[in-house]
Structures are given as structure tokens and as C-alpha cells.
Amino acid sequence: MKFKTITWEKGKIVLIDQTKLPGCLVYVRCATVKQLWQAIHDLKVRGAPAIGAAAALGMVLGLSKKNEKSFPELKKNIDMLFKYIASSRPTAVNLAWALGRMRNTAVANRNKPVMAIKKLMLKEAGDIIDEDKASCLAMADNAQVLIRKNDRIMTYCNAGMLATVGCGTALGVIYRANELGKNVKVYSCETRPLLQGARLTCWELYKHKIDVTLICDNMAGYLMQQKRINKIFVGADRIAANGDAANKIGSYSLAVLAAFHKIPFYVVAPYSTFDLSLSLGSEIPIEERDACEIREGWYKRSMVAKGVKIYNPAFDVIPNSLISGIVADTCLIKPPYIKNIKKLRKNQN
Ligand code: MRU
């Protein structure tokens, strides 16, 4: 099945509207940066690498409406767009990483005419997209040493094609395993409150003929106890220098359960998801979303008495001690994470 999560078409950003899945596969066209901001904020486009790619194109889109005469004028608009687009969602570092690359491209070419700089920025956004596709394939290959025939893998949220512009992070690993004939079976947790696991992961795996079974989040421990799961693979939104990894709320609970049941727990993420400026996961900003997502998100009427307080953090942090390995695009990282992630930094610089 072929679909493109994000494309640049005739000066507009075209995105799959993920809020409409699995019912309808429809696309939205963002003609303004405000529309893109809203699409990211409302999770029409979501998943760390995908929002990074969308943000890079958002910068191009914003600048296409301006007519700067000099580099300082251009730089001012770039800084403004950076701040605005980055404010759409705080946790996934890929957003600021992609915007930073766009800004660096402009600064490195500051002596060229403004139009030439903008062309180079469009090319940079294209490179970010192409590199994400390549990263996904590399992570999928790097993980294969961890996967045996007939593994029963649990996953969480959606770390697949819809969350990237390639074959996905955690789900890319599963697609590749099955291409290699490993006959992997997947258990997808629903992922309350926004149901990315049920709506998106199950949709994409089922469309690709992968054996997938949906469970409610609170069934995960029971399945582990019944020995129906032998590995867990999830994505990440930001990984600190010590290997602590932020991912969709509920990932921490799964990791604790996995440790209790001695089930290996792997995080799959590209280099763009590492934030080496943070030494600990506790420094990662955690997005808090609107209470309505819990109160009436998928129901016709409110599921809680009027006036009851609701807390809706969108992510949590998996401590490095609960992570058996981090599958990056460059290599498979094993503990001790502080030392081995430092090596990664050295190789990248
Ligand atoms: O709120 P979301 O749907 O954007 O959260 C996404 C996740 O938590 C994914 O697991 C993560 O971005 C990894 S994507 C390859």
C-alpha cells in the first residue's frame, strides 16, 4: 500500500489528516503557516520525525509569502517562523532540530541573494525528508539482530509510516523483519486518550498484511504474564544524553511491566530525536493537552461528571535503566548509555 504522509505540492504542504483515520484516508492542504501550526497542534500530522519534516516545509511555506530585500530582513523572518512553528508542540525535539537545520542553511549562505537562499532552504527541507526515509531503513536493518522468527512484539502509539516520511521507526523494524520472513506477530496497545495505536498502528499494519492484534492499554500486563509477548519496540520523541527517552504517555508503565516480566524493551529513534543538550530525561518538556481529549474525545457525551478535574500529559519518560537497547540509524546502542551516546555524538560531529 502506498501513501505519502507529507509532500510539498505546488507551494503547499499536503498531509494525511491522521485524525480521520482509520475511517477515511483524506489529505489536507496547508497553504499558510497558521494552517500548518494548527495541523501539527491538532495531530493531523504527528510522530516526531513527521512533524520535523512538516516544520521544515512550514519554514519554506512561511518564507514564500515574504519579499525580503536583505539577509537581515530574511533572518528576522526565519527567527520569527522558528519560534512560531516550534510552539505548536513542545516535546518532540525533531521539530526544533529541523527548524535549526533550515536556519543554519540560511546563515551559511548569507552572502547569496535572498531568492537563492530560499531555494537552498527548499532543498534542505527535501534533504531532511530524504534522510528520514534513509534513517528509517537503517534503523529497520540495525534492529534485525534483536528479532527472531515468530517473535511476538508489543508496540505502543504509532511509530510507523504515519509518524515519519519513511517506513517508520519501531514499525519499520517489524516491516523489515517480515520482509525477511520472520513471521512476527504484533500486539498494538490502544494508546489512550488519542488512540494512535488503535486508529493508526492497526490500520497501517493491517493494510500491510502484518498479523496485528489490538488490546486495551490496561491489558498489557496480563499478556506479559501469560507469556504472549517476548519483545517490546516503541519510538521516541526526545532522548536525553543519558538515554532516558520521552515517548507517548503510558510508555513508562509498559517499560516497568516489561522489566518485572523480564521482557526486553527497545526504543527505536533516529539521530534527530537525540537532544544531547539535556543530560537527563527529567529536563524534557512534557506537553499537556486539552482535557476534552479525555472527557469526550471518542464519545457522544461526556465520560466524566461535570466539574471533575482532568490531567492530560501527552508523554512520559522511560528511564534508561528500563531500556534494553536504543536502535538508532547509526547503530544499535546498548548500555552504558552515557558513554555510548557520547560516542555517537563524536561520530556525528
Ligand atoms: O502525540 P504523538 O502521536 O505525536 O506521539 C507520537 C509518539 O509518541 C511516537 O511514539 C513517537 O513520535 C515516535 S514516532 C516514530
Coordinates of C-alpha atoms and ligand atoms in Angstrom, one line a residue:
M1 CA 0.0 0.0 0.0
K2 CA 1.4 3.3 -1.0
F3 CA 0.7 6.6 0.8
K4 CA 2.7 9.7 1.5
T5 CA 2.5 11.2 4.9
I6 CA 3.8 14.6 3.9
T7 CA 4.5 16.1 0.4
W8 CA 5.3 19.6 -1.0
E9 CA 3.0 20.2 -3.9
K10 CA 2.8 23.5 -5.9
G11 CA 3.8 25.6 -2.9
K12 CA 1.5 23.9 -0.4
I13 CA 2.1 21.2 2.2
V14 CA -0.1 18.2 1.7
L15 CA -0.6 16.0 4.7
I16 CA -2.7 12.9 5.5
D17 CA -5.2 14.0 8.1
Q18 CA -4.5 11.4 10.7
T19 CA -7.4 12.5 12.9
K20 CA -9.7 11.0 10.2
L21 CA -8.1 7.5 10.2
P22 CA -8.9 4.7 10.1
G23 CA -12.4 5.8 8.7
C24 CA -11.1 7.9 5.8
L25 CA -7.8 8.4 4.1
V26 CA -8.1 12.1 3.4
Y27 CA -5.4 14.8 2.7
V28 CA -5.3 18.4 4.0
R29 CA -3.5 21.1 2.1
C30 CA -1.8 23.8 4.2
A31 CA -1.5 27.0 2.3
T32 CA -0.4 29.1 5.3
V33 CA 1.9 28.6 8.2
K34 CA -1.0 29.1 10.5
Q35 CA -2.8 26.1 8.9
L36 CA 0.4 24.1 9.3
W37 CA 0.7 25.1 13.0
Q38 CA -2.9 24.0 13.6
A39 CA -2.3 20.7 11.8
I40 CA 0.7 19.9 14.0
H41 CA -1.1 21.1 17.1
D42 CA -4.2 19.1 16.4
L43 CA -2.2 16.0 15.4
K44 CA -3.4 15.9 11.8
V45 CA 0.3 15.3 11.3
R46 CA 2.1 13.7 14.2
G47 CA 5.0 11.5 15.2
A48 CA 8.4 13.0 15.9
P49 CA 10.2 12.7 12.5
A50 CA 7.0 13.6 10.6
I51 CA 6.5 16.8 12.5
G52 CA 10.2 17.6 12.0
A53 CA 9.7 17.3 8.2
A54 CA 6.4 19.2 8.3
A55 CA 8.1 22.0 10.3
A56 CA 11.0 22.3 7.7
L57 CA 8.4 22.7 4.9
G58 CA 6.5 25.1 7.1
M59 CA 9.5 27.4 7.2
V60 CA 9.7 27.3 3.3
L61 CA 5.9 28.0 3.2
G62 CA 6.2 30.9 5.5
L63 CA 9.1 32.5 3.7
S64 CA 7.3 32.0 0.3
K65 CA 4.8 34.7 1.4
K66 CA 7.5 37.3 2.2
N67 CA 9.6 39.5 0.0
E68 CA 12.7 40.4 1.9
K69 CA 15.3 42.7 0.4
S70 CA 18.3 41.7 2.5
F71 CA 19.7 38.9 4.6
P72 CA 19.0 40.6 8.0
E73 CA 15.3 41.0 6.9
L74 CA 15.2 37.3 5.9
K75 CA 16.9 36.2 9.2
K76 CA 14.3 38.2 11.2
N77 CA 11.5 36.3 9.4
I78 CA 13.3 33.0 9.9
D79 CA 13.7 33.6 13.6
M80 CA 10.0 34.5 13.9
L81 CA 8.9 31.4 11.9
F82 CA 11.2 29.2 14.0
K83 CA 9.6 30.5 17.2
Y84 CA 6.1 30.2 15.9
I85 CA 6.3 26.7 14.4
A86 CA 8.3 25.3 17.3
S87 CA 5.5 26.5 19.7
S88 CA 3.0 24.0 18.0
R89 CA 4.2 21.1 20.2
P90 CA 7.0 21.1 22.8
T91 CA 8.1 17.5 23.4
A92 CA 9.4 16.1 20.1
V93 CA 12.8 17.6 19.6
N94 CA 12.8 16.8 15.8
L95 CA 10.7 19.9 15.4
A96 CA 13.3 22.3 16.7
W97 CA 16.1 20.2 15.1
A98 CA 14.6 20.5 11.6
L99 CA 13.9 24.2 12.1
G100 CA 17.5 24.6 13.3
R101 CA 18.8 23.0 10.1
M102 CA 16.8 25.3 8.0
R103 CA 18.1 28.3 9.9
N104 CA 21.7 27.1 9.6
T105 CA 21.3 26.7 5.9
A106 CA 20.3 30.3 5.5
V107 CA 23.1 31.6 7.8
A108 CA 25.7 29.5 6.0
N109 CA 24.6 31.1 2.7
R110 CA 24.1 34.6 4.0
N111 CA 26.2 36.2 1.2
K112 CA 23.9 34.9 -1.6
P113 CA 20.9 36.7 -2.9
V114 CA 17.7 36.2 -0.8
M115 CA 16.0 34.2 -3.6
A116 CA 19.0 31.8 -3.8
I117 CA 18.9 31.3 -0.1
K118 CA 15.2 30.4 -0.2
K119 CA 15.9 27.9 -3.0
L120 CA 18.6 26.3 -0.9
M121 CA 16.2 26.1 2.1
L122 CA 13.7 24.3 0.0
K123 CA 16.4 21.8 -1.0
E124 CA 17.4 21.5 2.7
A125 CA 13.7 20.6 3.5
G126 CA 13.9 18.0 0.7
D127 CA 17.1 16.6 2.2
I128 CA 15.5 16.3 5.6
I129 CA 12.7 14.3 4.1
D130 CA 15.1 12.0 2.1
E131 CA 17.3 11.5 5.1
D132 CA 14.4 10.5 7.2
K133 CA 13.5 7.8 4.6
A134 CA 17.1 6.5 4.7
S135 CA 17.2 6.6 8.5
C136 CA 14.0 4.5 8.8
L137 CA 15.6 1.8 6.6
A138 CA 18.8 1.9 8.5
M139 CA 17.0 1.5 11.9
A140 CA 15.0 -1.3 10.5
D141 CA 18.2 -3.1 9.4
N142 CA 20.1 -2.3 12.7
A143 CA 17.3 -3.9 14.7
Q144 CA 17.3 -7.2 12.9
V145 CA 19.9 -8.8 15.3
L146 CA 17.3 -8.4 18.0
I147 CA 14.5 -10.2 16.2
R148 CA 13.9 -13.9 15.9
K149 CA 11.4 -15.9 13.9
N150 CA 7.9 -15.9 15.3
D151 CA 8.6 -13.1 17.8
R152 CA 5.5 -11.7 19.5
I153 CA 6.1 -8.0 19.7
M154 CA 4.2 -5.4 21.6
T155 CA 4.2 -1.8 20.4
Y156 CA 2.7 1.5 21.6
C157 CA 1.3 4.6 20.0
N158 CA 2.2 4.8 16.3
A159 CA 5.8 4.8 15.3
G160 CA 5.2 3.8 11.7
M161 CA 4.9 5.2 8.2
L162 CA 2.4 7.8 9.5
A163 CA 4.9 9.1 12.1
T164 CA 7.7 9.5 9.6
V165 CA 8.2 10.1 5.9
G166 CA 9.7 6.6 5.6
C167 CA 8.8 3.1 6.8
G168 CA 8.7 4.2 10.4
T169 CA 10.9 3.6 13.5
A170 CA 9.5 0.8 15.7
L171 CA 7.1 -0.4 12.9
G172 CA 9.9 -0.1 10.3
V173 CA 11.7 -2.8 12.3
I174 CA 8.6 -5.1 12.0
Y175 CA 8.0 -4.4 8.3
R176 CA 11.7 -5.4 7.6
A177 CA 11.5 -8.5 9.9
N178 CA 8.5 -9.8 7.9
E179 CA 10.2 -9.0 4.6
L180 CA 12.9 -11.3 5.8
G181 CA 10.4 -14.0 6.5
K182 CA 10.5 -13.8 10.3
N183 CA 6.7 -14.0 10.7
V184 CA 6.5 -11.6 13.6
K185 CA 3.1 -11.1 15.3
V186 CA 2.3 -7.7 16.7
Y187 CA 0.2 -6.6 19.7
S188 CA -0.8 -3.0 19.5
C189 CA -1.9 -1.1 22.6
E190 CA -4.8 1.2 22.0
T191 CA -3.0 4.3 23.4
R192 CA -5.5 6.3 25.3
P193 CA -6.5 9.1 25.1
L194 CA -6.0 9.7 21.4
L195 CA -5.9 6.1 20.3
Q196 CA -2.9 6.3 17.9
G197 CA -2.3 2.5 18.5
A198 CA -5.9 1.5 17.6
R199 CA -6.5 4.1 14.9
L200 CA -3.1 4.3 13.2
T201 CA -0.8 1.4 14.0
C202 CA -3.5 -1.2 13.5
W203 CA -4.6 0.5 10.3
E204 CA -1.1 0.6 8.8
L205 CA -0.1 -2.9 9.8
Y206 CA -3.3 -4.4 8.7
K207 CA -3.0 -2.7 5.3
H208 CA 0.4 -4.2 5.0
K209 CA -0.8 -7.6 5.9
I210 CA 1.1 -7.8 9.2
D211 CA -0.5 -10.0 11.8
V212 CA -1.7 -7.4 14.3
T213 CA -4.0 -7.7 17.4
L214 CA -5.4 -4.7 19.2
I215 CA -5.5 -4.7 23.0
C216 CA -6.6 -2.0 25.5
D217 CA -3.7 -0.4 27.3
N218 CA -4.7 -2.0 30.7
M219 CA -4.4 -5.5 29.2
A220 CA -0.6 -5.2 28.5
G221 CA 0.5 -6.7 31.9
Y222 CA -1.9 -9.6 31.6
L223 CA -0.5 -10.5 28.2
M224 CA 3.1 -10.3 29.5
Q225 CA 2.1 -12.5 32.5
Q226 CA 0.6 -15.0 30.0
K227 CA 4.0 -15.0 28.1
R228 CA 2.3 -13.9 24.9
I229 CA 4.8 -11.1 24.4
N230 CA 8.6 -11.6 24.1
K231 CA 9.8 -8.2 23.0
I232 CA 8.6 -4.6 23.1
F233 CA 9.5 -1.9 20.5
V234 CA 8.5 1.7 20.8
G235 CA 9.5 5.0 19.2
A236 CA 10.7 8.2 21.0
D237 CA 10.1 11.9 20.9
R238 CA 13.2 13.0 22.6
I239 CA 16.2 11.1 24.1
A240 CA 18.5 12.8 26.6
A241 CA 22.3 12.3 26.7
N242 CA 21.9 9.6 29.4
G243 CA 19.5 7.6 27.3
D244 CA 16.3 8.5 29.1
A245 CA 13.6 8.6 26.4
A246 CA 10.3 10.5 26.2
N247 CA 7.6 8.8 24.4
K248 CA 3.8 8.7 24.4
I249 CA 2.2 8.7 27.8
G250 CA 2.0 5.1 29.0
S251 CA 5.4 4.1 27.6
Y252 CA 6.9 4.3 31.1
S253 CA 4.2 1.9 32.6
L254 CA 4.9 -0.6 29.8
A255 CA 8.6 -0.4 30.5
V256 CA 8.1 -1.1 34.2
L257 CA 5.9 -4.0 33.4
A258 CA 8.4 -5.3 30.9
A259 CA 11.2 -5.1 33.5
F260 CA 9.1 -7.1 36.0
H261 CA 8.4 -9.8 33.4
K262 CA 12.0 -9.7 32.1
I263 CA 10.9 -8.8 28.6
P264 CA 13.4 -6.8 26.6
F265 CA 12.2 -3.2 25.9
Y266 CA 13.7 -1.4 22.9
V267 CA 13.4 2.2 21.8
V268 CA 13.9 2.9 18.1
A269 CA 14.8 6.5 17.1
P270 CA 16.9 8.4 14.6
Y271 CA 19.7 10.8 15.5
S272 CA 17.4 13.7 15.1
T273 CA 15.5 12.5 18.2
F274 CA 18.5 12.8 20.4
D275 CA 18.8 16.0 22.4
L276 CA 22.3 16.0 23.7
S277 CA 21.9 19.4 25.3
L278 CA 19.9 17.7 28.0
S279 CA 21.7 15.4 30.4
L280 CA 18.6 13.8 32.0
G281 CA 15.2 12.8 30.8
S282 CA 13.6 14.9 33.6
E283 CA 14.7 18.0 31.7
I284 CA 12.5 17.1 28.7
P285 CA 9.4 19.4 28.4
I286 CA 6.2 17.4 28.6
E287 CA 3.2 18.6 26.6
E288 CA -0.1 18.9 28.5
R289 CA -3.1 18.7 26.2
D290 CA -6.7 19.8 26.5
A291 CA -9.0 17.9 28.9
C292 CA -11.6 17.4 26.2
E293 CA -9.5 14.7 24.7
I294 CA -10.1 12.6 27.8
R295 CA -13.6 13.9 28.6
E296 CA -15.4 13.4 25.4
G297 CA -12.8 12.6 22.7
W298 CA -14.4 9.5 21.2
Y299 CA -17.8 9.6 22.8
K300 CA -21.0 11.4 22.0
R301 CA -21.4 12.6 25.6
S302 CA -19.0 13.4 28.5
M303 CA -17.5 10.4 30.2
V304 CA -17.0 12.2 33.4
A305 CA -19.2 14.2 35.7
K306 CA -19.2 17.9 35.0
G307 CA -16.6 19.8 37.0
V308 CA -14.2 16.8 37.7
K309 CA -10.6 17.8 37.2
I310 CA -8.7 16.2 34.4
Y311 CA -4.9 16.0 33.9
N312 CA -3.7 15.1 30.4
P313 CA 0.1 14.9 30.0
A314 CA 0.8 13.6 26.5
F315 CA 4.2 12.0 27.1
D316 CA 6.3 10.3 29.8
V317 CA 9.9 9.5 30.2
I318 CA 11.3 5.9 30.2
P319 CA 14.4 5.9 32.5
N320 CA 17.5 4.5 30.8
S321 CA 17.6 1.6 33.3
L322 CA 14.5 0.2 31.8
I323 CA 15.7 0.3 28.2
S324 CA 17.4 -2.8 26.8
G325 CA 18.8 -1.1 23.8
I326 CA 18.2 2.0 21.6
V327 CA 18.1 1.3 17.9
A328 CA 19.4 4.4 16.1
D329 CA 20.0 4.9 12.4
T330 CA 23.8 5.0 13.0
C331 CA 24.0 1.9 15.2
L332 CA 22.4 -0.2 18.0
I333 CA 23.2 1.5 21.3
K334 CA 23.5 -0.7 24.4
P335 CA 24.1 0.4 28.0
P336 CA 26.1 2.1 29.4
Y337 CA 24.2 4.9 27.6
I338 CA 26.1 7.9 28.8
K339 CA 29.3 6.5 27.4
N340 CA 27.8 5.0 24.2
I341 CA 25.7 8.0 23.3
K342 CA 28.8 10.2 23.8
K343 CA 30.5 8.1 21.1
L344 CA 27.5 8.6 18.8
R345 CA 28.0 12.4 19.3
K346 CA 31.6 12.1 18.4
N347 CA 30.9 10.2 15.2
Q348 CA 28.3 12.7 14.1
N349 CA 30.5 15.8 14.7
Ligands
MRU1 O1 1.4 12.6 20.1 P1 2.0 11.9 19.0 O2 1.0 11.0 18.3 O3 2.7 12.8 18.1 O4 3.1 10.9 19.7 C1 3.9 10.2 18.9 C2 4.8 9.2 19.6 O5 4.8 9.2 20.9 C3 5.6 8.3 18.8 O6 5.8 7.1 19.6 C4 7.0 9.0 18.6 O7 6.8 10.2 18.0 C5 7.8 8.1 17.8 S1 7.5 8.4 16.1 C6 8.3 7.5 15.0

